[in-house]
Tab-separated table of C-alpha atoms in Angstrom:
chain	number	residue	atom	x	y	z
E	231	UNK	CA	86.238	92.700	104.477
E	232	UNK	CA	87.307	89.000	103.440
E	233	UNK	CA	88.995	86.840	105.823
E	234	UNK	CA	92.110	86.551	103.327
E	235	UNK	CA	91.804	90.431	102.988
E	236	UNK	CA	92.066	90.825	106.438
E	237	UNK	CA	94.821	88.785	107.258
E	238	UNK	CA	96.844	90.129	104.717
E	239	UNK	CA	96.218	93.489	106.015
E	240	UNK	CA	97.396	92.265	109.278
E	241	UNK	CA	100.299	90.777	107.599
E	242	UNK	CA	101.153	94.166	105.456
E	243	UNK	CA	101.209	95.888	109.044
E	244	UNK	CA	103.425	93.725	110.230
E	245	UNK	CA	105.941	93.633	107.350
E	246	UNK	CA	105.767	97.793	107.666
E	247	UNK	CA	106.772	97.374	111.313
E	248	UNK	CA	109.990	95.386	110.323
E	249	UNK	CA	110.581	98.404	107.858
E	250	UNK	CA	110.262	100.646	110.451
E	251	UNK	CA	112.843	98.557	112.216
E	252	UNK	CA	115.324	98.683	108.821
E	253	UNK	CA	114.946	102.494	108.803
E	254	UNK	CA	115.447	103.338	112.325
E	255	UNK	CA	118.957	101.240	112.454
E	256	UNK	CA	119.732	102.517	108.866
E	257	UNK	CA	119.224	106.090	110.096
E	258	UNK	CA	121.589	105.355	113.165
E	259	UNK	CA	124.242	104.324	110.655
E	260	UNK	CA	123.367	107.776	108.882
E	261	UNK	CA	123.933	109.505	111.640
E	262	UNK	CA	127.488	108.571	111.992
E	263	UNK	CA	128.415	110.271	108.709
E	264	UNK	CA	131.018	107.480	107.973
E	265	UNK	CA	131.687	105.583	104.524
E	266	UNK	CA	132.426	103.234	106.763
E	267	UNK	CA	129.286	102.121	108.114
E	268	UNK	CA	128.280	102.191	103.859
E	269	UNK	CA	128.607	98.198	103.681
E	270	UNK	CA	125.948	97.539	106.443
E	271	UNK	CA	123.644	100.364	105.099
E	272	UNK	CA	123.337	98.611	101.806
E	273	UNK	CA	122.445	95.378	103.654
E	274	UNK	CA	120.208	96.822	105.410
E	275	UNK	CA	118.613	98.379	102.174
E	276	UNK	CA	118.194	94.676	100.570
E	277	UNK	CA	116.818	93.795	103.561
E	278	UNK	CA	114.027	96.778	102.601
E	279	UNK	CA	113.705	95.779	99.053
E	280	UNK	CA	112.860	92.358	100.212
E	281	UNK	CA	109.895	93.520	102.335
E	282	UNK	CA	108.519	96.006	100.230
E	283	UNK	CA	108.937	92.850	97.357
E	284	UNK	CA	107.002	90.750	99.721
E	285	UNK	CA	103.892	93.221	100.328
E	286	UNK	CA	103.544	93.956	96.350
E	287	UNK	CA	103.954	90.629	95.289
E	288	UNK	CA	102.106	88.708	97.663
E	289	UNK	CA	99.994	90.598	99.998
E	290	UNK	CA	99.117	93.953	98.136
E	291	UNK	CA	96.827	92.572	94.749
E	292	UNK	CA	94.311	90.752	97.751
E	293	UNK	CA	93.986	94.292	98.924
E	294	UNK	CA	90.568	95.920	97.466
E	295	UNK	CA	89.062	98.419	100.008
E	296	UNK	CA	90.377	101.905	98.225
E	297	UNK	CA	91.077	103.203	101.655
E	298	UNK	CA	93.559	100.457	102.797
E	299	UNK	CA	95.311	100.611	99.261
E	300	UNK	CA	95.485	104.139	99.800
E	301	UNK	CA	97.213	103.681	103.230
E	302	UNK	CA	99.615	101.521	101.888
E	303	UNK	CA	100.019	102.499	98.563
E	304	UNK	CA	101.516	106.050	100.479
E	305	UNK	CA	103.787	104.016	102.810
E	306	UNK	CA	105.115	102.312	100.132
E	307	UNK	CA	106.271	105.197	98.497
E	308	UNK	CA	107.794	106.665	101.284
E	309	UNK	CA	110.225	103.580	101.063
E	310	UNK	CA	110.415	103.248	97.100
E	311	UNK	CA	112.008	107.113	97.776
E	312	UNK	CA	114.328	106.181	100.785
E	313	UNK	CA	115.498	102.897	98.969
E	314	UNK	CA	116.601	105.393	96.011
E	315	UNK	CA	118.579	107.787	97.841
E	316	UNK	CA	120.240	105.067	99.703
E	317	UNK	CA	121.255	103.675	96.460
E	318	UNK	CA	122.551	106.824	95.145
E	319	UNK	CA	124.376	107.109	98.333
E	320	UNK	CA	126.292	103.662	98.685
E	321	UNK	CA	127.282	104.151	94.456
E	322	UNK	CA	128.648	107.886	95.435
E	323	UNK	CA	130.426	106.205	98.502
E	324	UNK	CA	132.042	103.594	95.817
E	325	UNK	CA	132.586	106.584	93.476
E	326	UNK	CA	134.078	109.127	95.557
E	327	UNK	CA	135.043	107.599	98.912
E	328	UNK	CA	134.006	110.422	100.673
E	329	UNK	CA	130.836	111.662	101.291
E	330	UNK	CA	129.716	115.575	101.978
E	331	UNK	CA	128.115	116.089	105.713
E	332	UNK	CA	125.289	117.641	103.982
E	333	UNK	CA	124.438	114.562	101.858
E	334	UNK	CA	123.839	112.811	105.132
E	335	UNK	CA	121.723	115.481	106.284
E	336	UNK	CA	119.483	115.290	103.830
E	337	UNK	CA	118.753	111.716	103.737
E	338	UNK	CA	118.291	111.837	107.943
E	339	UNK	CA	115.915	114.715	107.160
E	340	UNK	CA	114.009	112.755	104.775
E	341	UNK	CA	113.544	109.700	107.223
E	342	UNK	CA	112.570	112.322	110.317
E	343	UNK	CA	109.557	113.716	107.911
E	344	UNK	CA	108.639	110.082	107.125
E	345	UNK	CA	104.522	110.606	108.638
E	346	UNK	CA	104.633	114.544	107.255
E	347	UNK	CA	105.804	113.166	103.935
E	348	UNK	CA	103.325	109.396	103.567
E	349	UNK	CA	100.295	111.798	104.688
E	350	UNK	CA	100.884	114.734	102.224
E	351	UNK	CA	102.903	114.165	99.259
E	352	UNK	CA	102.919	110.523	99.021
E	353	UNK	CA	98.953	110.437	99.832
E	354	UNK	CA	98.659	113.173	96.797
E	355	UNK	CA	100.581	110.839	94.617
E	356	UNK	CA	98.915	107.652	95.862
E	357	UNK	CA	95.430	109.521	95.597
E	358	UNK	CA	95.881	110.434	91.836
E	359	UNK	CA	97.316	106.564	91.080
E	360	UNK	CA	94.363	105.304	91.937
E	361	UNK	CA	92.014	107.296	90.305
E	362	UNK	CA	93.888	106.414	86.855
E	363	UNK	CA	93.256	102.956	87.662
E	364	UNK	CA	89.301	102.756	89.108
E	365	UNK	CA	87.803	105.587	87.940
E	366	UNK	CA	85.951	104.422	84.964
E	367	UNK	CA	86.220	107.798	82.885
E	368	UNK	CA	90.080	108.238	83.853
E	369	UNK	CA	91.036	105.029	82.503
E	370	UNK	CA	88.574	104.999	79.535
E	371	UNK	CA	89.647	108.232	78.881
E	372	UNK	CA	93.494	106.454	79.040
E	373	UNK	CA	92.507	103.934	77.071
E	374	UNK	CA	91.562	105.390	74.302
E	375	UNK	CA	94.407	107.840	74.072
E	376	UNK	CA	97.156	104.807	74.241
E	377	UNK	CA	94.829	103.001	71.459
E	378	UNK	CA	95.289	105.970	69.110
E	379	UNK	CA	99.273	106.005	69.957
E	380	UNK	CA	99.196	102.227	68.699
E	381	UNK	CA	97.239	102.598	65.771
E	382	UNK	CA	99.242	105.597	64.702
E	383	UNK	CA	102.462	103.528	64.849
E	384	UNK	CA	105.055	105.570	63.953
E	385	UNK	CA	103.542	108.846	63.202
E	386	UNK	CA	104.862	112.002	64.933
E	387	UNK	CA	103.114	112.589	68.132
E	388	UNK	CA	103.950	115.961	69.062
E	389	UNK	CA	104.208	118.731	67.214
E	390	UNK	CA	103.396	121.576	69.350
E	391	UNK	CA	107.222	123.210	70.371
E	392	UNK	CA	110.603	122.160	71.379
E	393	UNK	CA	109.613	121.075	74.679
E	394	UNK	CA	107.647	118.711	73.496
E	395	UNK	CA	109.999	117.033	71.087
E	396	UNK	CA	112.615	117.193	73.589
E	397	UNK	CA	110.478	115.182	76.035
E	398	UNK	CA	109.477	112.426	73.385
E	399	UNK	CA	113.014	112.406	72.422
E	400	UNK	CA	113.961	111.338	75.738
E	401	UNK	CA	111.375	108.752	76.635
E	402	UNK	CA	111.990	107.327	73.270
E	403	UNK	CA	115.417	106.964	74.000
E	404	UNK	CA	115.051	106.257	77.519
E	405	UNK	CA	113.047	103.045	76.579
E	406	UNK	CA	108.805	104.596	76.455
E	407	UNK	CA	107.333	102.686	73.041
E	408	UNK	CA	104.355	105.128	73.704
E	409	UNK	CA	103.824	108.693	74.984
E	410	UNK	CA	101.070	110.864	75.364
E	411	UNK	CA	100.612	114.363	77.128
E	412	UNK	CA	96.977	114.609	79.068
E	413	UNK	CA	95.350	117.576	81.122
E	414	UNK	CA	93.053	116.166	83.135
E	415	UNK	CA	91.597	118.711	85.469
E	416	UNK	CA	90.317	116.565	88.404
E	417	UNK	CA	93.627	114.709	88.288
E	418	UNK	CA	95.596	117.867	88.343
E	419	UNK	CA	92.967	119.524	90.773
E	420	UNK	CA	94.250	116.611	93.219
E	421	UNK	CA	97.737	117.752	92.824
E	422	UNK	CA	98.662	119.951	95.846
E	423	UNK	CA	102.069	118.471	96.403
E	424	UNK	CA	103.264	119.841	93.276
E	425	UNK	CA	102.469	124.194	92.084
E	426	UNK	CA	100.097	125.080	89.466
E	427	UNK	CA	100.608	121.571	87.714
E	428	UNK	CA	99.289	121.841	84.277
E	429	UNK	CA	99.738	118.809	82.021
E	430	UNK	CA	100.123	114.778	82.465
E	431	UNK	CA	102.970	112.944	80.969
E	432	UNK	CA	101.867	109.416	80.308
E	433	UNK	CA	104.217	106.942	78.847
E	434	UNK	CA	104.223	103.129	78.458
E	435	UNK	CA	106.477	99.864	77.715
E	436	UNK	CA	105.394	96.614	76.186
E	437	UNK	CA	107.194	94.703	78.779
E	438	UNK	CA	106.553	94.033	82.479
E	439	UNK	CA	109.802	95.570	83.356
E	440	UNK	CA	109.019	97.940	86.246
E	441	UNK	CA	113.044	99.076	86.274
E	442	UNK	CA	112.912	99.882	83.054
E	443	UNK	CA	109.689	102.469	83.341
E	444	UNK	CA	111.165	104.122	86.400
E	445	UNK	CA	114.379	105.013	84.684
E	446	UNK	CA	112.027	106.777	81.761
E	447	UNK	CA	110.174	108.509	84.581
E	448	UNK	CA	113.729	109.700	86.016
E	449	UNK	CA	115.060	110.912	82.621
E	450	UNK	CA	111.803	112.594	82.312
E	451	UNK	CA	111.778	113.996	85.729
E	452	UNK	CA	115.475	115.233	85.313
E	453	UNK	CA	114.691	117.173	81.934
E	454	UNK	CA	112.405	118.918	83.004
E	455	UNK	CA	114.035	119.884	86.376
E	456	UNK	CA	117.106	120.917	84.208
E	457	UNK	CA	114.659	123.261	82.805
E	458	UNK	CA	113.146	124.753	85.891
E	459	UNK	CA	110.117	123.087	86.275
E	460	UNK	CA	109.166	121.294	88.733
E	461	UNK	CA	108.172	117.188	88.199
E	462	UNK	CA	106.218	114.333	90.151
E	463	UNK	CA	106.603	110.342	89.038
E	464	UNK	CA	103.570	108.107	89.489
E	465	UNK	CA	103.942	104.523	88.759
E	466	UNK	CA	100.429	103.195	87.802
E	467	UNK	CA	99.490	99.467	88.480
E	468	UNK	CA	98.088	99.357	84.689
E	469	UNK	CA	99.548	96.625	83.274
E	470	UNK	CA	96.970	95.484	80.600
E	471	UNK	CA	94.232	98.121	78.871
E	472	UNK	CA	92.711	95.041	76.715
E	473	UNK	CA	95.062	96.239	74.193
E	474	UNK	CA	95.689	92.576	73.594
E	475	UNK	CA	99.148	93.071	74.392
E	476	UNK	CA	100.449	93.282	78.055
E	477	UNK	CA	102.029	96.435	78.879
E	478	UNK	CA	102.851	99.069	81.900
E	479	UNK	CA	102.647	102.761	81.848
E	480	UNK	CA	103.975	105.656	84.652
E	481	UNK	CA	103.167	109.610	84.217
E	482	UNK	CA	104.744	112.750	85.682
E	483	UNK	CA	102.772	115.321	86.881
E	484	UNK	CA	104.491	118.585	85.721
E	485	UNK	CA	104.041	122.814	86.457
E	486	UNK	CA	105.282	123.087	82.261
E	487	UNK	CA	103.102	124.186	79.969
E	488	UNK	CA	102.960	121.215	77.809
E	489	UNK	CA	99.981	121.360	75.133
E	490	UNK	CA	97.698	118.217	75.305
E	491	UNK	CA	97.524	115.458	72.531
């Protein structure tokens, strides 16, 4: 290990034990289950974007041992989660002005399973990330489907059932310039957090606007909730294939029975 690689590790650490800090007095406030304590929760939340900012910009690209990126990679997703239902909480507080005892619950519950959840489903997640982006074959394999999308421009890419359409329909709208549906068995062999998954949802943006490719991976992710299945987003650090243009794609891992392209 480097000397800058290991400082910044030391560094990450210590940025993840001032989150730790964030959550524990944000879960206090929680546990109050009062709007009125909504003002400092959201502060506290910026506070937590700011750190997590800090490690991904600065600290996270020196990273390149596979098991440290791993480690953090699964932390970071843990908070990525938590900073999302905080959100939706603080705009339903400014919505509603009243807030369901339950809806606390469920957020304190979250942050209590924090370890159970960063070394299962987040490490599942994290696990299959990474293989997209170092394993040779994955990404070759990745490659070349995203080069046929381009060169096919605007040619129909599914044509397989309504389920399909629908879900092209949506990323289209929802922003995706490309989609393609993948089943890769020793991606979806890696899995576990998610039953019987059987196909791959990539889909990609010709911008380096990370907001706008989790809001396609939500609209995605909602659809096919709404239809009873269940629905994983991964956010891939891809941002250029030697397409010659710059780009950044996401998946879902999904249980629907979506034919391959």
């Amino acid at each position: 290990m480097s000397y800058i690689e290991k400082k910044y590790n030391n560094q990450i650490s210590e940025v993840f034990d001032d989150l730790t800090k964030l959550e524990q007095d944000i879960l206090n406030l929680l546990n109050y289950k009062s709007i009125k304590y909504s003002e400092k929760v959201a502060k506290l939340c910026a506070l937590s974007n700011k750190n997590i900012n800090l490690i991904l910009k600065k600290y996270y690209p020196e990273i390149k041992r596979i098991d440290d990126k791993l480690k953090i990679k699964s932390r970071l997703k843990f908070y990525y989660d938590l900073l999302d239902k905080l959100t939706n909480f603080i705009r339903s507080v400014e919505e509603f002005q009243k807030i369901d005892d339950e809806y606390y619950d469920t957020i304190i519950d979250f942050i209590n399973e924090k370890e159970n959840l960063i070394s299962g489903k987040y490490k599942g997640i994290s696990s299959i990330e990474l293989t997209v982006f170092y394993d040779k074959k994955t990404r070759e394999d990745l490659e070349r489907v995203l080069a046929e999308k381009i060169e096919m421009g605007s040619k129909q890419f599914f044509t397989f059932g309504s389920l399909e359409t629908e879900i092209k329909k949506i990323a289209r709208i929802a922003g995706a310039d490309e989609v393609a549906i993948l089943n890769n068995e020793e991606m979806l062999k890696r899995a576990e957090f998610i039953s019987n998954p059987r196909a791959i949802i990539h889909y990609s943006v010709y911008s380096t606007d990370e907001e706008l490719l989790k809001e396609i991976g939500r609209e995605l992710k909602e659809y096919l909730i709404s239809k009873g299945y269940e629905a994983v987003i991964l956010l891939l650090e891809i941002t250029d294939l030697t397409l010659e243009q710059e780009f950044l794609t996401g998946s879902i891992i999904t249980n629907a029975n979506l034919n391959p392209d």
